[in-house]
CSV table of C-alpha atoms in Angstrom, one decimal:
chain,number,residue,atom,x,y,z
U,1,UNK,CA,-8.5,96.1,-25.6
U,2,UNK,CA,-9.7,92.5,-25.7
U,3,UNK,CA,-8.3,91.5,-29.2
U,4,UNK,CA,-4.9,93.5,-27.6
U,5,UNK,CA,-5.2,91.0,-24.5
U,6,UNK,CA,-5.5,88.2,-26.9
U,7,UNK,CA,-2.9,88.4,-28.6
U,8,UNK,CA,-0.6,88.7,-25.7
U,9,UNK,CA,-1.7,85.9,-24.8
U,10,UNK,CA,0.2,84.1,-27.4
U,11,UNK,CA,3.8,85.4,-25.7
U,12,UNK,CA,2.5,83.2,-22.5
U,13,UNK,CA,4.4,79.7,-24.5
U,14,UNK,CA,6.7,81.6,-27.0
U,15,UNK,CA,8.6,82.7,-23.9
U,16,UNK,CA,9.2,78.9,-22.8
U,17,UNK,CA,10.2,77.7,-26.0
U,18,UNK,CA,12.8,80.8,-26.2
U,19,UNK,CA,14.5,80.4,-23.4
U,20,UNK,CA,15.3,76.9,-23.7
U,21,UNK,CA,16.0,77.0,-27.6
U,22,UNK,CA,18.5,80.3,-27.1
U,23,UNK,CA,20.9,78.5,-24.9
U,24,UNK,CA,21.4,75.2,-26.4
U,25,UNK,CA,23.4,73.2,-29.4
U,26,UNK,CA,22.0,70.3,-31.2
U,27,UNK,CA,23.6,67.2,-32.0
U,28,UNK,CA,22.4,64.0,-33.8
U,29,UNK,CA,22.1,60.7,-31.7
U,30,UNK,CA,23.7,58.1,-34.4
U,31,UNK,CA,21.5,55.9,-32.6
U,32,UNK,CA,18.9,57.4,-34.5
U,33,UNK,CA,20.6,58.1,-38.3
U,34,UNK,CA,18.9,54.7,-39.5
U,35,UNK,CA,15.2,55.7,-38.4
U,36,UNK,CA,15.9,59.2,-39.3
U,37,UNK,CA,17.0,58.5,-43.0
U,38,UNK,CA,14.0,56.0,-43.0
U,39,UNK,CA,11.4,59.3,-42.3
U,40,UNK,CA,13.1,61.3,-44.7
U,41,UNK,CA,12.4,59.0,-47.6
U,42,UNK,CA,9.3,58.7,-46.4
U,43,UNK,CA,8.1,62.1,-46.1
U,44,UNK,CA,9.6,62.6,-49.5
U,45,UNK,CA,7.9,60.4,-51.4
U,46,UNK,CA,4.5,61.3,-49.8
U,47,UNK,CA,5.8,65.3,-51.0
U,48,UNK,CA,6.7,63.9,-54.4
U,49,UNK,CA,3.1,62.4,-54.6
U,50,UNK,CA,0.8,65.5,-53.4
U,51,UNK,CA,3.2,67.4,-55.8
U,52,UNK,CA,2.1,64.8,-58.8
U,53,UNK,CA,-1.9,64.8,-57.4
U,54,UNK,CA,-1.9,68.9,-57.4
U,55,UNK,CA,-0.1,69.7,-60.3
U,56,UNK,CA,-2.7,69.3,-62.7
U,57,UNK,CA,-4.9,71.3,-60.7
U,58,UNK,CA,-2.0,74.5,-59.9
U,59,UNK,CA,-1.7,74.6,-63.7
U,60,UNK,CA,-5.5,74.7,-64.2
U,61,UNK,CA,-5.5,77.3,-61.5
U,62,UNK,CA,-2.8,79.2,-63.2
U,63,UNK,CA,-5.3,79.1,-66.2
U,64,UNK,CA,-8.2,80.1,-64.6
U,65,UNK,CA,-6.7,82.9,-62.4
U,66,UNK,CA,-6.6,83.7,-58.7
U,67,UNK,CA,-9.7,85.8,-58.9
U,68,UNK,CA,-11.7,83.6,-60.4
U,69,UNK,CA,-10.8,81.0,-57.8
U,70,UNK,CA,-10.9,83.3,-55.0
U,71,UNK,CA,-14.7,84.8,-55.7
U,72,UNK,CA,-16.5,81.4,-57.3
U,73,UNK,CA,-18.4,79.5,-55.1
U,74,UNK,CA,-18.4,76.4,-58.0
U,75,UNK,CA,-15.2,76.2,-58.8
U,76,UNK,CA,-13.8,73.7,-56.7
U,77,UNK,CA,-10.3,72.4,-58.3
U,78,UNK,CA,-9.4,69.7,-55.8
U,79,UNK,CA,-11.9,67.0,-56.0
U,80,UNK,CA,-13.4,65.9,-53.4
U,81,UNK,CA,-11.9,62.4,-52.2
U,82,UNK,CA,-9.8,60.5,-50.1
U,83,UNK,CA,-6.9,61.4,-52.3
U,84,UNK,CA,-7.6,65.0,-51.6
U,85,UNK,CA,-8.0,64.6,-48.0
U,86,UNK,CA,-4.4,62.3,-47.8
U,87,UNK,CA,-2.6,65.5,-49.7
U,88,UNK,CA,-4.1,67.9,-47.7
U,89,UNK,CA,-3.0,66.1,-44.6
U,90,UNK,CA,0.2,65.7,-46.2
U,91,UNK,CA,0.6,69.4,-46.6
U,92,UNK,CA,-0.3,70.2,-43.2
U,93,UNK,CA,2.8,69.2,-41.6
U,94,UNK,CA,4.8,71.7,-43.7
U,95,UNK,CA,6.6,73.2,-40.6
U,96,UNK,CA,7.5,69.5,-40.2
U,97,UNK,CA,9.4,69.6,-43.5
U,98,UNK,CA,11.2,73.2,-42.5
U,99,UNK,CA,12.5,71.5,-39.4
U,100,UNK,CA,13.9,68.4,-40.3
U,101,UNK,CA,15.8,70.2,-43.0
U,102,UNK,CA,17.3,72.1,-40.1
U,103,UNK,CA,18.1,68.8,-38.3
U,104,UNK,CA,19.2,66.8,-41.1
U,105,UNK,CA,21.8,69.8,-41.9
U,106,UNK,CA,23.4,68.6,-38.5
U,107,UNK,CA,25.2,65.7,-39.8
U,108,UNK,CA,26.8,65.2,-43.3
U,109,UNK,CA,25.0,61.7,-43.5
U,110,UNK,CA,21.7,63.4,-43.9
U,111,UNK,CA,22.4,66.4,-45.5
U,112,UNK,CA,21.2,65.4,-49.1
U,113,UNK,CA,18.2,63.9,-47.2
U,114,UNK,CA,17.6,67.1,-45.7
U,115,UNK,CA,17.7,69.0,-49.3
U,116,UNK,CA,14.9,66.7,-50.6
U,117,UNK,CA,12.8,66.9,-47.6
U,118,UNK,CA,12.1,70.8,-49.2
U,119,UNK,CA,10.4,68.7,-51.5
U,120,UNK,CA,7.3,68.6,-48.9
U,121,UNK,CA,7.1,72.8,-48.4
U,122,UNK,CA,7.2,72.9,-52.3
U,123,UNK,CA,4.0,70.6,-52.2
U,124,UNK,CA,2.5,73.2,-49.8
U,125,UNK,CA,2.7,75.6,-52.6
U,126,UNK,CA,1.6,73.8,-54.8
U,127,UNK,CA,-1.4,73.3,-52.6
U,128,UNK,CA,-1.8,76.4,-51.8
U,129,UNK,CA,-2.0,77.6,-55.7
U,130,UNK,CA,-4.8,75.2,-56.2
U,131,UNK,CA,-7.1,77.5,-53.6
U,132,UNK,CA,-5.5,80.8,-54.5
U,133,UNK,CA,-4.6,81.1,-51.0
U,134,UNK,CA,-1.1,83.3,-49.8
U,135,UNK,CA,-0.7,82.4,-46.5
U,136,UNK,CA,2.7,79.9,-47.0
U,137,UNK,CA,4.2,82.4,-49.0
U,138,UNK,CA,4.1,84.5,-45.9
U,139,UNK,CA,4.7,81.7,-43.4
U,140,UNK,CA,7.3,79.8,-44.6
U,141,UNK,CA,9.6,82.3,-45.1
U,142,UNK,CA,9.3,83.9,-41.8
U,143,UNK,CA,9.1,79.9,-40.1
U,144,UNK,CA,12.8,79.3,-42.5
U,145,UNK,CA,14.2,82.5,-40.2
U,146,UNK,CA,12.9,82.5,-37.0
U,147,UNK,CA,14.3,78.2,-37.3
U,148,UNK,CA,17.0,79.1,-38.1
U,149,UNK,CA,17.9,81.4,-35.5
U,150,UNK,CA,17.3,78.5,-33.3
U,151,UNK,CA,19.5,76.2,-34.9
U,152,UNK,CA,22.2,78.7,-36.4
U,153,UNK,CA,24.5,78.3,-33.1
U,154,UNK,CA,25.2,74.4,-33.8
U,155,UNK,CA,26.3,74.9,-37.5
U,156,UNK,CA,29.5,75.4,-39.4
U,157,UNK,CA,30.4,79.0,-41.1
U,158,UNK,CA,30.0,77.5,-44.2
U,159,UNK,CA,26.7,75.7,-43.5
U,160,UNK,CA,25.3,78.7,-42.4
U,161,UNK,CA,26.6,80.7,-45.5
U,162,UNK,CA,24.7,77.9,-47.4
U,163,UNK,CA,21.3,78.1,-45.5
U,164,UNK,CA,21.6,82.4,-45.8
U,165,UNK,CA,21.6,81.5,-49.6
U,166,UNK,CA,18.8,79.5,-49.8
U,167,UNK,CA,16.7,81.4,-47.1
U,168,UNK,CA,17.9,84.8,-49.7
U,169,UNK,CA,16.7,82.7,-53.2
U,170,UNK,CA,14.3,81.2,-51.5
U,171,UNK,CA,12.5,84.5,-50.4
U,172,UNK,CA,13.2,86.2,-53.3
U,173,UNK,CA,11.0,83.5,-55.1
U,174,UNK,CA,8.0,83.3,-52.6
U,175,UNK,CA,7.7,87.3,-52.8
U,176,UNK,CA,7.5,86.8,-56.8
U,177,UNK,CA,5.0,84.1,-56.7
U,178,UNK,CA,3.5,86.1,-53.9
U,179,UNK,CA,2.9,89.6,-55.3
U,180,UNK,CA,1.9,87.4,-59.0
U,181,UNK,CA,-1.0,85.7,-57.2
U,182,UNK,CA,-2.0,89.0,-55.7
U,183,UNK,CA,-1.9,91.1,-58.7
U,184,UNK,CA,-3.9,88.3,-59.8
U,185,UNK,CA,-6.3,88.1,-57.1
U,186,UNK,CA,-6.7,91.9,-57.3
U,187,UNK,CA,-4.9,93.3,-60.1
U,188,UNK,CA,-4.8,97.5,-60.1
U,189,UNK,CA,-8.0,98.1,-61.5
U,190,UNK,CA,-9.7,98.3,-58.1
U,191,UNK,CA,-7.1,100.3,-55.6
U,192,UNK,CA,-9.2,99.4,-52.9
U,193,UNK,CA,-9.7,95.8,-52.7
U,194,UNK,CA,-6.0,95.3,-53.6
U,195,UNK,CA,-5.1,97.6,-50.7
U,196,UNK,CA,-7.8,95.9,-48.5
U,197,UNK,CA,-6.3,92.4,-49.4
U,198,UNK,CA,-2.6,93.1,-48.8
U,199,UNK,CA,-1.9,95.7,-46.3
U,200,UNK,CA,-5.5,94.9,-45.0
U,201,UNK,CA,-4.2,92.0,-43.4
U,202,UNK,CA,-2.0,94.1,-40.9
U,203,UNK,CA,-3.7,97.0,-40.6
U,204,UNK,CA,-7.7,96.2,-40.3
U,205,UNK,CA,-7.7,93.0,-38.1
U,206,UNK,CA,-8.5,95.3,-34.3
U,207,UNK,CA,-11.2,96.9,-36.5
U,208,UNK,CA,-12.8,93.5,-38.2
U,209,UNK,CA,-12.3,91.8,-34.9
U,210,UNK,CA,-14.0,94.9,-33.3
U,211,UNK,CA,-16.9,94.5,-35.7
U,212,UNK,CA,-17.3,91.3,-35.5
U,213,UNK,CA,-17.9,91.6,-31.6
U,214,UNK,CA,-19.9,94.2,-32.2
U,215,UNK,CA,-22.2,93.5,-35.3
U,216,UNK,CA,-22.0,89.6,-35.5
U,217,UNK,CA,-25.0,87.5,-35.2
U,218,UNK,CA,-24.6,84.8,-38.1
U,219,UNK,CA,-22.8,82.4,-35.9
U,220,UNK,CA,-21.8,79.1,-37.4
U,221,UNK,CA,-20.8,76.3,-35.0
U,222,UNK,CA,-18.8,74.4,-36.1
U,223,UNK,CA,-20.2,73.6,-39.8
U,224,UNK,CA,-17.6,76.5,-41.3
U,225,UNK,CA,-14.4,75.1,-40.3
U,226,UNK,CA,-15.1,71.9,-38.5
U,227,UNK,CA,-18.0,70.1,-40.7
U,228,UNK,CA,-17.7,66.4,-39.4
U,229,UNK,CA,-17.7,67.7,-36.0
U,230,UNK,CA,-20.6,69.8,-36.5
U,231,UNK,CA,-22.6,67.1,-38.4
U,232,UNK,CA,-21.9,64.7,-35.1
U,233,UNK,CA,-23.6,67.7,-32.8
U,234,UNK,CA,-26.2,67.5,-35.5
U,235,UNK,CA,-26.2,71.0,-36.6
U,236,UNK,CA,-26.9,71.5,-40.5
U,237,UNK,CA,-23.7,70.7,-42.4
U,238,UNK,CA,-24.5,73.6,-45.0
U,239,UNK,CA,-22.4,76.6,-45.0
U,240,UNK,CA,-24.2,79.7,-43.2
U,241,UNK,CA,-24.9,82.4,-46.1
U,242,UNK,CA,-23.0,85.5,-45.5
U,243,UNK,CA,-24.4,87.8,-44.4
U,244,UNK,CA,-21.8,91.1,-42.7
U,245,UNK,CA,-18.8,92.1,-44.6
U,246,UNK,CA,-16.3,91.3,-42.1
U,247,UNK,CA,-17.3,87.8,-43.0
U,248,UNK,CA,-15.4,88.3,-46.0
U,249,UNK,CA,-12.2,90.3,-44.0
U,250,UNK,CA,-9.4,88.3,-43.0
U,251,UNK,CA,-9.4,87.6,-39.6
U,252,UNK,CA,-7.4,86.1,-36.8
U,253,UNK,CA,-8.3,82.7,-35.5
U,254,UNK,CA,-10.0,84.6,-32.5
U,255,UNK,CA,-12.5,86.3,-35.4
U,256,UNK,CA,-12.8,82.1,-36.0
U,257,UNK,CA,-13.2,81.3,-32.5
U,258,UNK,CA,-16.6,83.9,-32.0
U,259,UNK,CA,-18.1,83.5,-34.9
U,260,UNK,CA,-19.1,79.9,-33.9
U,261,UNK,CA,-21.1,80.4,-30.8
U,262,UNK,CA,-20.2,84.1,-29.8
U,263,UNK,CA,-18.0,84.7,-26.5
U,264,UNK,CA,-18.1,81.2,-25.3
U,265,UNK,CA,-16.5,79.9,-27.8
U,266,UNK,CA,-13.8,82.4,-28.1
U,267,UNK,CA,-12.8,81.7,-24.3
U,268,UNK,CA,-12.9,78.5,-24.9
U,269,UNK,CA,-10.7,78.3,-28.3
U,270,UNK,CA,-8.6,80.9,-26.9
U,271,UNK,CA,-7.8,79.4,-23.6
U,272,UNK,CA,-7.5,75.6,-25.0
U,273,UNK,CA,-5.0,77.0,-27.8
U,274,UNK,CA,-2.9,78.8,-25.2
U,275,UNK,CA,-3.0,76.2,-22.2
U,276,UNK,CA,-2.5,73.2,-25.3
U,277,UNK,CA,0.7,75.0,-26.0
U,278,UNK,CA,1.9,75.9,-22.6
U,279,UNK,CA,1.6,72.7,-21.7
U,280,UNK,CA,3.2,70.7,-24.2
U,281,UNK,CA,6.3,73.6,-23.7
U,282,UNK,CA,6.6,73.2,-20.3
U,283,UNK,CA,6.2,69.2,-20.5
U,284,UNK,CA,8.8,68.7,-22.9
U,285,UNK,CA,11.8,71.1,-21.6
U,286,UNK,CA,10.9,69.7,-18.4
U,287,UNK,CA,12.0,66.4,-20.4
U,288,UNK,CA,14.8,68.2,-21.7
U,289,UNK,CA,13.3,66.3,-24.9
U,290,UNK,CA,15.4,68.4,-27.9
U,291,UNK,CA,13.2,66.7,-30.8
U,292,UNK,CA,9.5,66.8,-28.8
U,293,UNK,CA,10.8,70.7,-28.2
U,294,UNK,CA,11.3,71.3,-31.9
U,295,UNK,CA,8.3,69.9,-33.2
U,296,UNK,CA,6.2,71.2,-30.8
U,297,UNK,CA,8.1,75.0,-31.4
U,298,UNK,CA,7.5,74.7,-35.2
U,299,UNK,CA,3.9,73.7,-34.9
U,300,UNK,CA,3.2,76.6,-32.7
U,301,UNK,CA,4.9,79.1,-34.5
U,302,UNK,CA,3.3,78.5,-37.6
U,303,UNK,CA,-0.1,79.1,-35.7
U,304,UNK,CA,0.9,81.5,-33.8
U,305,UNK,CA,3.0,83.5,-36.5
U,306,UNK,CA,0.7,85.9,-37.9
U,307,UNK,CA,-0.8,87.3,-34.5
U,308,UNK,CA,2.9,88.0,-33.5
U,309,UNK,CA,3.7,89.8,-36.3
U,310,UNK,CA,0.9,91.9,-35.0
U,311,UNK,CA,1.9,92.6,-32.1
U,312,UNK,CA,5.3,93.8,-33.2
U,313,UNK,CA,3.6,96.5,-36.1
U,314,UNK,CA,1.2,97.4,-33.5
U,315,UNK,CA,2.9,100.7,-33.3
U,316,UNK,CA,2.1,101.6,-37.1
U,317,UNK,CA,-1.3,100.2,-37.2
U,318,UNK,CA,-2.7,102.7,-34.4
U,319,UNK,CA,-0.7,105.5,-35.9
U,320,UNK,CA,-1.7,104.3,-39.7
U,321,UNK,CA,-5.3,105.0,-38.7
């Protein structure tokens, strides 16, 4: 009941968003083609440089494999170093790259900058290869769609037919790359973990959640996901050792939010994610502010993606089990 409540929760700022993104057509201010064309460049070169910094790395992880990534606790590709931390922050702001592709489709003067701003979710990939991590291949796709339902309304037929295209090729190639790094991960010799670490991600998350609320004791501060800020609270930097299996399950951000002090922390997490994103929604369509909207739409539904798509199978998880 709680993790259903929770993830309800999320609909509280979707809703705004939605009904101020299903009724309107975007334009681009010329004012703003100059400064615009600037942060494209920008933003492309930093995506043309993280791609550089993690090539050698995806190719060594390619080499190595995605289970061997996944299970060692040595093998560390990235280095650790202020490079590393610049490309990771670079990579972050993937949603970012999605939706100024959208925009910069709007007007024929920056519709080659918006095909090299894809530059930036390819460097996500690349990223994301180095850990062995799936999650983009997931996101991005669904981000791509659900973006461009917003924006579809103030295109052209044949910009439209364009973006189905790429959003089709595109997709295509994210579900190869996608189902090589799981057979990778996994491969068929153990049914079970491959099972548990693809459909797992739908169908067990009430029941590691549950678990956790149940079972959990290991708690972890913040020294798990937020070292620096657990190092200025002064608790030990180390990584807890592991002790309950769900540790190792897939788990929402509310899973993230107990196991660092229990149920405090998950109120808190939970009601500072939701209320952060309410009111940034309701402050900038208040504004009427069409680019604050955006950015703050594509940064939220990149978070809040994956406990959405929950909601909607909730149906066939009960009934699965």
């Amino acid at each position: 009941m709680i993790f259903a409540i929770l993830l309800l929760l999320v609909l509280i700022p979707w809703r705004k968003y939605d009904n101020w993104l299903k009724y309107t057509i975007f334009t681009i201010n010329y004012r703003y083609i100059t400064l615009l064309k600037r942060t494209y460049v920008f933003i492309i070169l930093l995506s043309i440089f993280s791609i550089l910094y993690c090539l050698p790395y995806t190719i060594l992880a390619l080499n190595k494999g995605a289970n061997t990534i996944r299970t060692s606790e040595t093998v560390n590709l990235l280095p650790v170093s202020f490079l590393t931390t610049l490309v990771t922050g670079i990579v972050t702001i993937c949603p970012i790259g999605i939706l100024l592709f959208y925009i910069g489709l709007l007007d024929k003067q920056l519709r080659k900058y918006a095909i090299g701003i894809l530059l930036l979710p390819l460097a996500g990939i690349f990223h994301s290869v180095t850990l062995a991590a799936r999650e983009l291949f997931i996101y991005m796709p669904i981000t791509f769609v659900i973006l461009y339902i917003a924006f579809s309304k103030s295109y052209s037929n044949k910009i439209r037919k364009m973006i189905f295209k790429i959003i089709f090729y595109g997709g295509v190639l994210f579900l190869v790359l996608l189902y090589i790094i799981t057979i990778s991960r996994f491969d068929f010799s153990n049914v079970d973990a491959f099972i548990n670490g693809t459909w797992g991600y739908i169908y067990q998350q009430p029941f590691v959640f549950d678990q956790t609320l149940q079972f959990f004791d290991n708690f972890k501060g913040f020294s798990k996901t937020l070292p620096f800020i657990g190092t200025i609270l002064g608790e030990d930097i180390l990584k807890p050792d592991i002790v309950y299996v769900t540790e190792y399950s897939f788990g929402t951000m509310y899973k993230a939010f107990y196991e660092m002090y229990g149920y405090k922390s998950l109120l808190i997490g939970t009601l500072l994610y939701i209320s952060i994103f309410t009111f940034t929604a309701h402050k900038s369509v208040y504004k009427n502010n069409a680019f604050s909207i955006l950015i703050n739409f594509s940064i939220f539904i990149f978070n809040a993606l994956f406990l959405l798509f929950l909601v909607s199978t909730s149906k066939f998880i009960f009934e699965y089990t």
